[in-house]
PDB file of C-alpha atoms in Angstrom:
ATOM      1  CA  GLU A 581      17.782   0.980 -10.386  1.00 96.00           C
ATOM      2  CA  VAL A 582      14.067   0.344 -10.066  1.00 98.00           C
ATOM      3  CA  GLN A 583      12.381   3.704  -9.638  1.00 98.00           C
ATOM      4  CA  LEU A 584       8.976   5.367  -9.637  1.00 98.00           C
ATOM      5  CA  VAL A 585       8.683   9.143  -9.823  1.00 98.00           C
ATOM      6  CA  GLU A 586       5.328  10.862  -9.396  1.00 98.00           C
ATOM      7  CA  SER A 587       4.445  14.302 -10.694  1.00 98.00           C
ATOM      8  CA  GLY A 588       1.414  16.474 -11.317  1.00 97.00           C
ATOM      9  CA  GLY A 589       0.513  17.393  -7.769  1.00 96.00           C
ATOM     10  CA  GLY A 590       0.057  20.916  -6.503  1.00 97.00           C
ATOM     11  CA  LEU A 591      -2.629  23.359  -5.478  1.00 97.00           C
ATOM     12  CA  VAL A 592      -5.963  22.586  -7.069  1.00 96.00           C
ATOM     13  CA  GLN A 593      -9.320  24.289  -6.650  1.00 96.00           C
ATOM     14  CA  PRO A 594     -12.324  22.280  -5.476  1.00 97.00           C
ATOM     15  CA  GLY A 595     -13.948  20.718  -8.499  1.00 96.00           C
ATOM     16  CA  GLY A 596     -10.651  20.668 -10.388  1.00 96.00           C
ATOM     17  CA  SER A 597      -9.310  17.850 -12.578  1.00 97.00           C
ATOM     18  CA  PRO A 598      -5.572  17.364 -12.259  1.00 97.00           C
ATOM     19  CA  ARG A 599      -3.735  14.457 -13.832  1.00 98.00           C
ATOM     20  CA  LEU A 600      -1.030  12.698 -11.888  1.00 98.00           C
ATOM     21  CA  SER A 601       1.781  10.852 -13.653  1.00 98.00           C
ATOM     22  CA  CYS A 602       4.192   8.198 -12.486  1.00 98.00           C
ATOM     23  CA  ALA A 603       7.326   7.588 -14.538  1.00 98.00           C
ATOM     24  CA  ALA A 604       8.774   4.114 -14.126  1.00 98.00           C
ATOM     25  CA  SER A 605      12.326   3.007 -14.842  1.00 98.00           C
ATOM     26  CA  GLY A 606      14.632   0.084 -14.204  1.00 98.00           C
ATOM     27  CA  PHE A 607      12.114  -2.680 -14.805  1.00 98.00           C
ATOM     28  CA  SER A 608       9.797  -4.073 -17.458  1.00 98.00           C
ATOM     29  CA  PHE A 609       6.858  -1.749 -16.809  1.00 98.00           C
ATOM     30  CA  SER A 610       4.394  -3.627 -19.016  1.00 98.00           C
ATOM     31  CA  SER A 611       4.791  -6.795 -16.936  1.00 98.00           C
ATOM     32  CA  TYR A 612       3.430  -5.385 -13.702  1.00 98.00           C
ATOM     33  CA  ALA A 613       0.157  -4.187 -12.271  1.00 98.00           C
ATOM     34  CA  MET A 614       0.346  -0.634 -10.970  1.00 98.00           C
ATOM     35  CA  HIS A 615      -1.383   1.067  -8.063  1.00 98.00           C
ATOM     36  CA  TRP A 616      -2.170   4.490  -6.640  1.00 98.00           C
ATOM     37  CA  VAL A 617      -2.302   4.825  -2.853  1.00 98.00           C
ATOM     38  CA  ARG A 618      -2.944   8.062  -0.979  1.00 98.00           C
ATOM     39  CA  GLN A 619      -2.326   9.372   2.501  1.00 98.00           C
ATOM     40  CA  ALA A 620      -4.156  12.388   3.878  1.00 98.00           C
ATOM     41  CA  PRO A 621      -2.177  14.617   6.252  1.00 97.00           C
ATOM     42  CA  GLY A 622      -1.562  12.777   9.517  1.00 96.00           C
ATOM     43  CA  LYS A 623      -3.708   9.834   8.430  1.00 98.00           C
ATOM     44  CA  GLY A 624      -3.259   6.245   7.315  1.00 98.00           C
ATOM     45  CA  LEU A 625      -2.971   4.708   3.873  1.00 98.00           C
ATOM     46  CA  GLU A 626      -5.892   4.413   1.446  1.00 98.00           C
ATOM     47  CA  HIS A 627      -5.728   2.312  -1.723  1.00 98.00           C
ATOM     48  CA  VAL A 628      -7.124   4.451  -4.540  1.00 98.00           C
ATOM     49  CA  ALA A 629      -6.888   2.455  -7.760  1.00 98.00           C
ATOM     50  CA  VAL A 630      -5.130  -0.417  -9.503  1.00 98.00           C
ATOM     51  CA  ILE A 631      -4.625  -1.417 -13.137  1.00 98.00           C
ATOM     52  CA  SER A 632      -3.478  -4.818 -14.346  1.00 98.00           C
ATOM     53  CA  SER A 633      -0.377  -5.298 -16.468  1.00 98.00           C
ATOM     54  CA  ASN A 634      -2.367  -5.533 -19.697  1.00 96.00           C
ATOM     55  CA  GLY A 635      -4.670  -2.662 -18.733  1.00 94.00           C
ATOM     56  CA  GLY A 636      -7.699  -4.902 -18.994  1.00 96.00           C
ATOM     57  CA  SER A 637      -8.680  -4.688 -15.333  1.00 97.00           C
ATOM     58  CA  THR A 638      -9.084  -1.608 -13.192  1.00 98.00           C
ATOM     59  CA  TYR A 639     -10.497  -1.229  -9.701  1.00 98.00           C
ATOM     60  CA  TYR A 640     -11.199   1.810  -7.577  1.00 98.00           C
ATOM     61  CA  ALA A 641     -11.871   2.799  -4.003  1.00 98.00           C
ATOM     62  CA  ASN A 642     -15.528   3.578  -3.405  1.00 97.00           C
ATOM     63  CA  SER A 643     -14.533   7.127  -2.457  1.00 97.00           C
ATOM     64  CA  VAL A 644     -13.170   7.892  -5.937  1.00 98.00           C
ATOM     65  CA  LYS A 645     -15.219   5.634  -8.204  1.00 97.00           C
ATOM     66  CA  GLY A 646     -16.715   7.615 -11.056  1.00 97.00           C
ATOM     67  CA  ARG A 647     -14.405  10.590 -10.418  1.00 98.00           C
ATOM     68  CA  PHE A 648     -10.905   9.160 -10.931  1.00 98.00           C
ATOM     69  CA  THR A 649      -9.531   7.110 -13.833  1.00 98.00           C
ATOM     70  CA  ILE A 650      -6.343   5.061 -13.771  1.00 98.00           C
ATOM     71  CA  SER A 651      -4.548   4.350 -17.029  1.00 98.00           C
ATOM     72  CA  ARG A 652      -1.132   3.407 -18.343  1.00 98.00           C
ATOM     73  CA  ASP A 653       1.020   4.056 -21.388  1.00 98.00           C
ATOM     74  CA  ASP A 654       3.455   1.164 -21.682  1.00 98.00           C
ATOM     75  CA  SER A 655       5.247   2.825 -24.608  1.00 98.00           C
ATOM     76  CA  LYS A 656       6.243   5.631 -22.222  1.00 98.00           C
ATOM     77  CA  ASN A 657       6.554   3.520 -19.052  1.00 98.00           C
ATOM     78  CA  THR A 658       4.092   5.858 -17.402  1.00 98.00           C
ATOM     79  CA  LEU A 659       1.100   5.423 -15.103  1.00 98.00           C
ATOM     80  CA  PHE A 660      -1.606   8.070 -14.849  1.00 98.00           C
ATOM     81  CA  LEU A 661      -4.363   9.043 -12.476  1.00 98.00           C
ATOM     82  CA  GLN A 662      -6.928  11.406 -13.962  1.00 98.00           C
ATOM     83  CA  MET A 663      -8.696  13.013 -11.044  1.00 98.00           C
ATOM     84  CA  GLY A 664     -12.018  14.827 -11.325  1.00 95.00           C
ATOM     85  CA  SER A 665     -14.525  16.744  -9.210  1.00 95.00           C
ATOM     86  CA  LEU A 666     -11.897  17.189  -6.551  1.00 97.00           C
ATOM     87  CA  ARG A 667     -13.041  17.608  -2.959  1.00 97.00           C
ATOM     88  CA  ALA A 668     -11.296  18.700   0.217  1.00 96.00           C
ATOM     89  CA  GLU A 669     -11.104  15.075   1.319  1.00 97.00           C
ATOM     90  CA  ASP A 670      -9.009  14.210  -1.756  1.00 98.00           C
ATOM     91  CA  MET A 671      -6.148  16.288  -0.377  1.00 98.00           C
ATOM     92  CA  ALA A 672      -3.281  13.876   0.243  1.00 98.00           C
ATOM     93  CA  VAL A 673       0.102  12.596  -0.771  1.00 98.00           C
ATOM     94  CA  TYR A 674      -0.464  10.294  -3.732  1.00 98.00           C
ATOM     95  CA  TYR A 675       1.924   7.373  -4.077  1.00 98.00           C
ATOM     96  CA  CYS A 676       2.472   5.285  -7.164  1.00 98.00           C
ATOM     97  CA  ALA A 677       3.348   1.664  -6.382  1.00 98.00           C
ATOM     98  CA  ARG A 678       4.280  -1.379  -8.430  1.00 98.00           C
ATOM     99  CA  GLY A 679       2.323  -4.571  -7.981  1.00 98.00           C
ATOM    100  CA  SER A 680       4.435  -7.606  -7.291  1.00 97.00           C
ATOM    101  CA  THR A 681       2.938  -9.385 -10.324  1.00 96.00           C
ATOM    102  CA  GLY A 682       0.877  -8.552 -13.402  1.00 95.00           C
ATOM    103  CA  SER A 683      -2.315  -9.310 -11.522  1.00 96.00           C
ATOM    104  CA  CYS A 684      -4.161  -6.607  -9.610  1.00 97.00           C
ATOM    105  CA  TYR A 685      -4.329  -9.071  -6.696  1.00 97.00           C
ATOM    106  CA  SER A 686      -0.795  -8.682  -5.457  1.00 96.00           C
ATOM    107  CA  SER A 687       1.157  -6.788  -2.855  1.00 98.00           C
ATOM    108  CA  MET A 688       3.022  -3.571  -3.707  1.00 98.00           C
ATOM    109  CA  ASP A 689       6.778  -3.984  -3.737  1.00 98.00           C
ATOM    110  CA  VAL A 690       8.146  -0.705  -5.106  1.00 98.00           C
ATOM    111  CA  TRP A 691       6.898   2.746  -4.123  1.00 98.00           C
ATOM    112  CA  GLY A 692       7.535   6.247  -5.362  1.00 98.00           C
ATOM    113  CA  LYS A 693       8.184   9.178  -3.043  1.00 98.00           C
ATOM    114  CA  GLY A 694       4.753  10.622  -3.682  1.00 98.00           C
ATOM    115  CA  THR A 695       3.246  13.832  -5.015  1.00 98.00           C
ATOM    116  CA  THR A 696       1.125  16.137  -2.892  1.00 98.00           C
ATOM    117  CA  VAL A 697      -2.313  17.296  -3.972  1.00 98.00           C
ATOM    118  CA  THR A 698      -3.674  20.267  -2.052  1.00 98.00           C
ATOM    119  CA  VAL A 699      -7.315  21.166  -2.555  1.00 97.00           C
ATOM    120  CA  SER A 700      -8.135  24.748  -1.716  1.00 94.00           C
ATOM    121  CA  SER A 701      -9.798  27.787  -3.211  1.00 92.00           C
TER     122      SER A 701
ATOM    123  CA  ASP B 283     -15.680  -4.180   1.670  1.00 96.00           C
ATOM    124  CA  ILE B 284     -13.225  -6.007   3.905  1.00 98.00           C
ATOM    125  CA  VAL B 285     -12.502  -3.990   7.051  1.00 98.00           C
ATOM    126  CA  MET B 286      -9.000  -4.342   8.507  1.00 98.00           C
ATOM    127  CA  THR B 287      -8.368  -3.667  12.179  1.00 98.00           C
ATOM    128  CA  GLN B 288      -5.050  -3.578  14.023  1.00 98.00           C
ATOM    129  CA  SER B 289      -4.065  -3.773  17.653  1.00 96.00           C
ATOM    130  CA  PRO B 290      -2.612  -2.111  19.532  1.00 97.00           C
ATOM    131  CA  ASP B 291      -2.812   1.418  18.120  1.00 98.00           C
ATOM    132  CA  SER B 292       0.698   1.997  19.430  1.00 98.00           C
ATOM    133  CA  LEU B 293       3.312   0.238  21.497  1.00 97.00           C
ATOM    134  CA  ALA B 294       6.652   1.030  23.051  1.00 98.00           C
ATOM    135  CA  VAL B 295       9.217  -1.728  23.358  1.00 97.00           C
ATOM    136  CA  SER B 296      12.707  -1.765  24.795  1.00 98.00           C
ATOM    137  CA  LEU B 297      15.611  -2.223  22.402  1.00 98.00           C
ATOM    138  CA  GLY B 298      16.229  -5.908  21.809  1.00 98.00           C
ATOM    139  CA  GLU B 299      12.774  -6.916  23.010  1.00 98.00           C
ATOM    140  CA  ARG B 300       9.944  -8.431  20.982  1.00 98.00           C
ATOM    141  CA  ALA B 301       7.188  -6.349  19.374  1.00 98.00           C
ATOM    142  CA  THR B 302       3.945  -7.975  18.284  1.00 98.00           C
ATOM    143  CA  ILE B 303       1.281  -6.362  16.118  1.00 98.00           C
ATOM    144  CA  ASN B 304      -2.077  -7.956  15.404  1.00 98.00           C
ATOM    145  CA  CYS B 305      -4.257  -7.545  12.342  1.00 98.00           C
ATOM    146  CA  ARG B 306      -7.752  -8.860  11.782  1.00 98.00           C
ATOM    147  CA  SER B 307      -9.857  -8.882   8.629  1.00 98.00           C
ATOM    148  CA  SER B 308     -13.657  -8.753   8.658  1.00 98.00           C
ATOM    149  CA  GLN B 309     -13.718 -11.784   6.364  1.00 98.00           C
ATOM    150  CA  SER B 310     -11.247 -14.443   5.395  1.00 98.00           C
ATOM    151  CA  VAL B 311      -8.479 -13.459   2.980  1.00 98.00           C
ATOM    152  CA  LEU B 312      -7.450 -17.072   2.419  1.00 98.00           C
ATOM    153  CA  TYR B 313      -7.994 -18.137  -1.179  1.00 97.00           C
ATOM    154  CA  SER B 314      -8.784 -21.825  -1.027  1.00 95.00           C
ATOM    155  CA  SER B 315      -7.708 -22.676  -4.564  1.00 96.00           C
ATOM    156  CA  ASN B 316      -4.060 -21.811  -3.886  1.00 95.00           C
ATOM    157  CA  ASN B 317      -4.077 -21.840  -0.060  1.00 96.00           C
ATOM    158  CA  ARG B 318      -2.619 -18.339   0.054  1.00 98.00           C
ATOM    159  CA  ASN B 319      -3.516 -15.543   2.422  1.00 98.00           C
ATOM    160  CA  TYR B 320      -3.751 -12.279   0.491  1.00 98.00           C
ATOM    161  CA  LEU B 321      -2.261 -10.214   3.295  1.00 98.00           C
ATOM    162  CA  ALA B 322       0.745  -7.898   3.307  1.00 98.00           C
ATOM    163  CA  TRP B 323       2.587  -5.873   5.927  1.00 98.00           C
ATOM    164  CA  TYR B 324       4.212  -2.490   5.267  1.00 98.00           C
ATOM    165  CA  GLN B 325       6.522  -0.284   7.303  1.00 98.00           C
ATOM    166  CA  GLN B 326       6.360   3.492   6.998  1.00 98.00           C
ATOM    167  CA  LYS B 327       8.916   5.792   8.570  1.00 98.00           C
ATOM    168  CA  PRO B 328       8.136   9.515   8.969  1.00 94.00           C
ATOM    169  CA  GLY B 329       8.490  11.413   5.723  1.00 94.00           C
ATOM    170  CA  HIS B 330       8.990   8.257   3.682  1.00 98.00           C
ATOM    171  CA  PRO B 331       6.793   6.058   1.503  1.00 98.00           C
ATOM    172  CA  PRO B 332       5.680   2.667   2.773  1.00 98.00           C
ATOM    173  CA  LYS B 333       7.989  -0.297   2.374  1.00 98.00           C
ATOM    174  CA  LEU B 334       6.829  -3.851   1.782  1.00 98.00           C
ATOM    175  CA  LEU B 335       7.949  -6.197   4.562  1.00 98.00           C
ATOM    176  CA  ILE B 336       5.810  -9.328   4.256  1.00 98.00           C
ATOM    177  CA  TYR B 337       3.475 -10.720   1.583  1.00 98.00           C
ATOM    178  CA  TRP B 338       1.285 -13.820   1.411  1.00 98.00           C
ATOM    179  CA  ALA B 339       1.015 -13.242   5.188  1.00 98.00           C
ATOM    180  CA  SER B 340       4.354 -14.873   5.963  1.00 98.00           C
ATOM    181  CA  THR B 341       6.817 -14.437   3.064  1.00 98.00           C
ATOM    182  CA  ARG B 342       9.531 -11.943   3.832  1.00 98.00           C
ATOM    183  CA  GLU B 343      10.373  -9.488   1.053  1.00 98.00           C
ATOM    184  CA  SER B 344      13.927  -9.674  -0.255  1.00 97.00           C
ATOM    185  CA  GLY B 345      16.307  -7.611   1.863  1.00 97.00           C
ATOM    186  CA  VAL B 346      14.039  -7.425   4.889  1.00 98.00           C
ATOM    187  CA  PRO B 347      15.872  -8.448   8.084  1.00 98.00           C
ATOM    188  CA  ASP B 348      14.880 -11.836   9.454  1.00 97.00           C
ATOM    189  CA  ARG B 349      13.836 -10.300  12.770  1.00 98.00           C
ATOM    190  CA  PHE B 350      10.595  -9.459  10.939  1.00 98.00           C
ATOM    191  CA  SER B 351       8.162 -12.342  10.586  1.00 98.00           C
ATOM    192  CA  GLY B 352       4.514 -12.732   9.688  1.00 98.00           C
ATOM    193  CA  SER B 353       2.066 -15.416  10.714  1.00 98.00           C
ATOM    194  CA  GLY B 354      -1.613 -16.234  10.762  1.00 98.00           C
ATOM    195  CA  SER B 355      -4.311 -17.380   8.377  1.00 98.00           C
ATOM    196  CA  GLY B 356      -7.899 -16.665   7.476  1.00 98.00           C
ATOM    197  CA  THR B 357      -8.825 -13.571   9.434  1.00 98.00           C
ATOM    198  CA  ASP B 358      -6.144 -13.244  12.128  1.00 98.00           C
ATOM    199  CA  PHE B 359      -2.566 -12.252  11.462  1.00 98.00           C
ATOM    200  CA  THR B 360       0.507 -11.171  13.387  1.00 98.00           C
ATOM    201  CA  LEU B 361       3.661  -9.231  12.574  1.00 98.00           C
ATOM    202  CA  THR B 362       6.495  -9.923  14.973  1.00 98.00           C
ATOM    203  CA  ILE B 363       9.736  -8.017  15.356  1.00 98.00           C
ATOM    204  CA  SER B 364      11.833 -10.458  17.337  1.00 98.00           C
ATOM    205  CA  SER B 365      14.442  -8.004  18.618  1.00 98.00           C
ATOM    206  CA  LEU B 366      13.518  -4.362  18.180  1.00 98.00           C
ATOM    207  CA  GLN B 367      16.191  -2.086  16.740  1.00 98.00           C
ATOM    208  CA  ALA B 368      16.239   1.719  16.764  1.00 98.00           C
ATOM    209  CA  GLU B 369      15.672   1.790  13.010  1.00 97.00           C
ATOM    210  CA  ASP B 370      12.403  -0.122  13.409  1.00 98.00           C
ATOM    211  CA  VAL B 371      10.614   2.921  14.831  1.00 98.00           C
ATOM    212  CA  ALA B 372       7.794   3.375  12.335  1.00 98.00           C
ATOM    213  CA  VAL B 373       4.122   2.860  11.660  1.00 98.00           C
ATOM    214  CA  TYR B 374       3.174  -0.615  10.482  1.00 98.00           C
ATOM    215  CA  TYR B 375       0.182  -1.329   8.265  1.00 98.00           C
ATOM    216  CA  CYS B 376      -1.475  -4.559   7.215  1.00 98.00           C
ATOM    217  CA  GLN B 377      -3.303  -4.683   3.886  1.00 98.00           C
ATOM    218  CA  GLN B 378      -5.575  -7.204   2.214  1.00 98.00           C
ATOM    219  CA  TYR B 379      -5.409  -7.744  -1.523  1.00 98.00           C
ATOM    220  CA  TYR B 380      -7.960 -10.554  -1.583  1.00 98.00           C
ATOM    221  CA  SER B 381     -10.850  -8.492  -2.837  1.00 97.00           C
ATOM    222  CA  THR B 382     -11.425  -5.013  -4.161  1.00 97.00           C
ATOM    223  CA  PRO B 383     -11.429  -2.411  -2.881  1.00 97.00           C
ATOM    224  CA  PHE B 384      -8.114  -3.322  -1.326  1.00 98.00           C
ATOM    225  CA  THR B 385      -7.967  -2.041   2.238  1.00 98.00           C
ATOM    226  CA  PHE B 386      -5.369  -1.165   4.832  1.00 98.00           C
ATOM    227  CA  GLY B 387      -5.499  -1.398   8.574  1.00 98.00           C
ATOM    228  CA  PRO B 388      -5.324   1.895  10.511  1.00 98.00           C
ATOM    229  CA  GLY B 389      -1.690   1.368  11.425  1.00 98.00           C
ATOM    230  CA  THR B 390       0.284   0.598  14.584  1.00 98.00           C
ATOM    231  CA  LYS B 391       2.949   3.012  15.760  1.00 98.00           C
ATOM    232  CA  VAL B 392       6.050   1.373  17.231  1.00 98.00           C
ATOM    233  CA  ASP B 393       8.380   3.359  19.484  1.00 98.00           C
ATOM    234  CA  ILE B 394      11.318   2.676  21.763  1.00 97.00           C
ATOM    235  CA  LYS B 395      10.583   2.436  25.467  1.00 96.00           C
TER     236      LYS B 395
END
């Protein structure tokens, strides 16, 4: 079964630097681009970051550029999102999603259930 | 950045009737070299992650019922549910993946009348 399972969310203080993980199974992880998408409470979807299948291309939302870093470890079938300088507006459910191809420029065909990041002192 | 807008914000349709959602991009998402529109539609039910319905503006994802269809090109797109079922109550989002940062529309909430 194709599956994505996020972890690493929780209560974080403003300015904190949590790392989110997404464990993939049931497919050839190294063949696909991978994305992070977030959803603030009661709000719509915001694309956060994407990494190509070979890791050579990464793109970020303007709101997180310079603060967040997306990376992947194909040997562990795991996607990461290193978050930094967290702000109240970063509070959201963070979803990991598989790109439909190895290119960043593709739709997202498999989604995890999400992990919640709460920013509060 | 490409701005995505959707209309209406919400709609209520009787069971078995047609639901139509519009999506507009602030610039064309049609890539001329392959004649593909880099536009996807997602369905999100409360408490669940989004689900891919349509990609390349009009290609239905495997397993998606054929009552869902996508159309349009360039900057104007439409998602149509030909005969609304109770399980289609959800929020629907369009998304462009033509240029970074990738952007979503604000969503359209579909309910039963």
